[in-house]
Short mmCIF file of C-alpha atoms and ligand atoms in Angstrom, two decimals:
data_model
loop_
_atom_site.label_atom_id
_atom_site.label_comp_id
_atom_site.label_asym_id
_atom_site.label_seq_id
_atom_site.Cartn_x
_atom_site.Cartn_y
_atom_site.Cartn_z
CA MET R 1 24.57 54.45 -7.11
CA GLU R 2 28.01 54.50 -8.62
CA SER R 3 30.90 55.02 -6.27
CA PRO R 4 33.59 57.37 -7.48
CA VAL R 5 36.98 55.72 -7.58
CA ALA R 6 39.83 57.97 -6.57
CA VAL R 7 43.28 57.20 -7.84
CA ALA R 8 46.12 58.40 -5.66
CA GLY R 9 48.30 61.17 -6.95
CA GLY R 10 51.98 61.20 -7.67
CA GLY R 11 54.03 61.82 -10.75
CA GLY R 12 52.53 59.28 -13.07
CA CYS R 13 49.18 59.11 -11.37
CA ASP R 14 48.88 55.32 -11.43
CA GLY R 15 45.48 54.11 -12.53
CA ALA R 16 44.59 57.23 -14.44
CA PRO R 17 43.53 56.69 -18.03
CA ASN R 18 45.97 57.17 -20.85
CA PRO R 19 45.60 60.74 -22.16
CA ALA R 20 45.30 59.28 -25.65
CA ASP R 21 42.06 57.61 -24.58
CA LEU R 22 40.33 60.82 -23.57
CA THR R 23 37.43 61.39 -25.94
CA GLN R 24 36.24 64.74 -24.58
CA ILE R 25 37.89 67.15 -22.22
CA VAL R 26 36.78 70.43 -20.67
CA ALA R 27 38.83 72.74 -18.51
CA ALA R 28 37.20 73.56 -15.22
CA GLY R 29 39.40 76.44 -14.13
CA ASP R 30 40.26 75.92 -10.49
CA ALA R 31 37.30 73.88 -9.28
CA THR R 32 38.93 72.72 -6.08
CA ASP R 33 40.34 76.08 -4.96
CA ASP R 34 43.94 74.94 -4.70
CA ASP R 35 45.20 77.37 -7.35
CA ARG R 36 45.68 74.52 -9.79
CA THR R 37 43.72 73.85 -12.95
CA ASP R 38 41.22 71.01 -13.03
CA PHE R 39 39.69 69.07 -15.91
CA PHE R 40 36.72 66.87 -16.55
CA ALA R 41 36.91 64.32 -19.33
CA THR R 42 35.23 61.30 -20.82
CA VAL R 43 36.99 58.05 -21.63
CA GLY R 44 34.59 55.84 -23.53
CA ASP R 45 31.46 55.90 -21.37
CA ASP R 46 33.36 56.89 -18.20
CA LEU R 47 33.37 60.36 -16.67
CA TRP R 48 36.61 61.42 -14.97
CA ALA R 49 37.75 64.39 -12.94
CA PHE R 50 41.42 65.37 -13.04
CA THR R 51 42.26 67.72 -10.25
CA GLY R 52 45.37 69.62 -9.28
CA TYR R 53 47.07 69.90 -12.66
CA HIS R 54 50.44 71.56 -12.28
CA GLY R 55 52.23 71.61 -15.57
CA ALA R 56 53.31 68.04 -16.13
CA THR R 57 51.31 65.99 -13.66
CA ILE R 58 47.91 65.87 -12.03
CA GLY R 59 47.31 65.50 -8.33
CA GLN R 60 44.42 63.09 -8.58
CA ALA R 61 42.30 61.34 -11.18
CA THR R 62 38.83 60.32 -10.05
CA ARG R 63 36.48 58.15 -12.05
CA LEU R 64 33.08 59.61 -11.34
CA ALA R 65 30.88 57.38 -13.47
CA THR R 66 31.24 54.27 -15.59
CA SER R 67 28.28 54.54 -17.91
CA GLY R 68 26.20 56.99 -19.89
CA TRP R 69 28.98 59.31 -21.02
CA GLY R 70 30.50 59.39 -24.47
CA SER R 71 27.88 57.31 -26.21
CA GLU R 72 24.94 59.35 -24.98
CA ARG R 73 26.26 62.56 -23.42
CA ASP R 74 28.73 65.28 -24.35
CA LEU R 75 30.50 67.50 -21.85
CA VAL R 76 29.83 71.17 -22.55
CA SER R 77 31.13 73.06 -19.57
CA ALA R 78 32.58 72.50 -16.11
CA LEU R 79 32.30 75.96 -14.61
CA ASP R 80 30.09 77.70 -12.07
CA ILE R 81 26.90 78.36 -13.98
CA SER R 82 24.42 78.64 -11.12
CA GLY R 83 26.34 81.56 -9.62
CA ASP R 84 27.09 80.18 -6.16
CA GLY R 85 30.84 79.93 -6.76
CA VAL R 86 30.76 76.12 -6.94
CA THR R 87 31.59 74.25 -10.16
CA ASP R 88 28.70 72.73 -12.08
CA LEU R 89 28.58 70.33 -15.04
CA LEU R 90 26.69 71.24 -18.18
CA TYR R 91 26.20 68.42 -20.65
CA ARG R 92 24.25 67.44 -23.71
CA ASN R 93 21.94 64.45 -23.63
CA ASN R 94 21.87 63.36 -27.26
CA THR R 95 18.97 60.98 -26.69
CA THR R 96 16.64 63.72 -25.51
CA SER R 97 18.25 66.57 -27.51
CA LYS R 98 18.50 68.60 -24.31
CA LEU R 99 21.20 70.40 -22.39
CA MET R 100 21.23 69.42 -18.73
CA LEU R 101 22.78 71.15 -15.73
CA ARG R 102 24.20 69.22 -12.78
CA LYS R 103 24.94 71.53 -9.87
CA GLY R 104 27.92 70.88 -7.65
CA ILE R 105 28.05 70.93 -3.87
CA ALA R 106 30.84 72.68 -2.00
CA VAL R 107 33.09 71.03 0.54
CA ALA R 108 34.63 74.39 1.41
CA ASP R 109 34.47 77.93 0.09
CA ASP R 110 34.68 77.77 -3.71
CA GLU R 111 35.81 74.13 -3.57
CA VAL R 112 33.58 71.60 -5.25
CA ASP R 113 33.10 68.08 -3.95
CA VAL R 114 33.75 66.25 -7.22
CA ASP R 115 31.65 63.35 -5.98
CA SER R 116 28.65 65.66 -6.12
CA LEU R 117 29.10 65.77 -9.89
CA ALA R 118 29.28 61.98 -10.26
CA SER R 119 25.54 61.46 -10.52
CA ALA R 120 22.33 63.43 -10.58
CA ALA R 121 21.42 61.99 -7.19
CA ASN R 122 24.67 63.22 -5.66
CA SER R 123 24.31 66.76 -6.97
CA ALA R 124 22.83 69.87 -5.40
CA GLY R 125 19.07 69.45 -5.48
CA GLY R 126 19.36 65.72 -6.16
CA SER R 127 18.59 65.90 -9.86
CA ASP R 128 19.84 67.35 -13.12
CA THR R 129 17.78 70.25 -14.42
CA GLU R 130 16.85 71.09 -17.98
CA TYR R 131 19.05 73.87 -19.30
CA GLY R 132 18.39 73.76 -23.05
CA SER R 133 14.95 72.40 -23.85
CA SER R 134 15.14 71.13 -27.42
CA GLY R 135 17.15 70.92 -30.61
CA TRP R 136 20.49 70.08 -28.99
CA SER R 137 21.08 66.74 -30.74
CA ARG R 138 24.41 65.92 -32.33
CA THR R 139 22.58 65.90 -35.67
CA ASN R 140 21.38 69.50 -35.27
CA ILE R 141 24.47 70.83 -33.49
CA PRO R 142 27.54 68.81 -34.42
CA LEU R 143 29.89 70.98 -32.34
CA LEU R 144 29.34 72.83 -29.10
CA MET R 145 31.64 74.26 -26.52
CA GLY R 146 31.13 76.01 -23.22
CA THR R 147 33.47 78.87 -22.40
CA PRO R 148 34.02 81.23 -19.51
CA ASP R 149 31.90 84.37 -19.66
CA ALA R 150 32.27 86.09 -23.01
CA ASN R 151 29.63 88.84 -22.81
CA GLY R 152 30.38 90.43 -19.46
CA ASP R 153 27.52 89.15 -17.30
CA SER R 154 29.82 86.74 -15.40
CA VAL R 155 27.80 83.68 -16.49
CA PRO R 156 29.64 81.12 -18.68
CA ASP R 157 28.44 81.01 -22.27
CA ILE R 158 28.06 78.49 -25.12
CA TRP R 159 29.22 78.49 -28.75
CA THR R 160 27.80 76.14 -31.34
CA VAL R 161 28.26 75.05 -34.93
CA HIS R 162 25.03 73.91 -36.53
CA ALA R 163 24.42 71.35 -39.21
CA ASN R 164 23.91 74.09 -41.80
CA GLY R 165 27.37 75.52 -41.06
CA SER R 166 26.25 78.52 -39.01
CA VAL R 167 27.98 79.55 -35.78
CA ARG R 168 25.78 80.74 -32.92
CA PHE R 169 26.46 82.26 -29.52
CA TYR R 170 24.21 81.38 -26.60
CA PRO R 171 24.54 83.70 -23.62
CA GLY R 172 24.38 81.57 -20.51
CA SER R 173 22.04 82.13 -17.63
CA PRO R 174 22.18 80.67 -14.12
CA THR R 175 19.05 78.60 -14.64
CA GLY R 176 18.70 77.85 -18.35
CA LEU R 177 18.82 79.20 -21.86
CA SER R 178 16.04 81.26 -23.33
CA GLY R 179 15.73 81.83 -27.04
CA SER R 180 17.99 80.46 -29.72
CA GLY R 181 21.08 82.57 -29.27
CA SER R 182 22.54 84.87 -31.89
CA GLU R 183 24.05 83.97 -35.20
CA ILE R 184 27.69 85.01 -35.27
CA ILE R 185 28.55 83.54 -38.65
CA SER R 186 25.92 82.82 -41.28
CA PRO R 187 25.83 79.34 -42.79
CA ARG R 188 29.15 78.51 -44.43
CA SER R 189 29.92 75.20 -45.94
CA TYR R 190 33.43 75.08 -44.54
CA TRP R 191 32.14 75.07 -40.99
CA GLN R 192 30.33 71.85 -41.79
CA THR R 193 33.65 70.10 -42.22
CA ARG R 194 35.32 71.33 -39.05
CA ILE R 195 35.95 68.62 -36.56
CA THR R 196 36.38 70.80 -33.50
CA ILE R 197 36.11 74.33 -32.20
CA GLY R 198 38.01 75.93 -29.40
CA1 CA Q 1 27.43 76.40 -9.15
CA1 CA Q 2 27.97 85.32 -20.20
#
């Protein structure tokens, strides 16, 4: 099992990766219940948690994993999806074309133990669960982004841009997606050339 490496805080946060090296980043709201914004990010194949952001500096950068991210997986969302108030990680596995949910464990009310998100074995339930069953490859869905709840059911949702240039909205559910979402924008060639959404 990989051991998360915590880097002590302070102004420059020594040991934290250079922001220019971040390849994917998702905002996690306040995952650690300290009224400061937290982030999860990938740097190459590493997965990092940045907690306690307060404007110019972060309180702590923690390397959660040193393999499997970036080349194989994409971060989608770092919000509470399961509905227990504790932050979860939703990611794409490009190899299997699935979305997978890794459920966090609390260390206190509404405060996630970031180590619980470092590996499937560390997480609530001891394994990642299938959230989107097929068709989620980078080839089929070049861009995807998880957002806070957009349709009023308090579950975070997912927006996608497909290879044909269509934009779809997938209402989240606590346990997994059903159906193929709704088309928000019909196929447009210009969406095929976008490099990011958000
Ligand atoms: Ca949760
Ligand atoms: Ca929702």
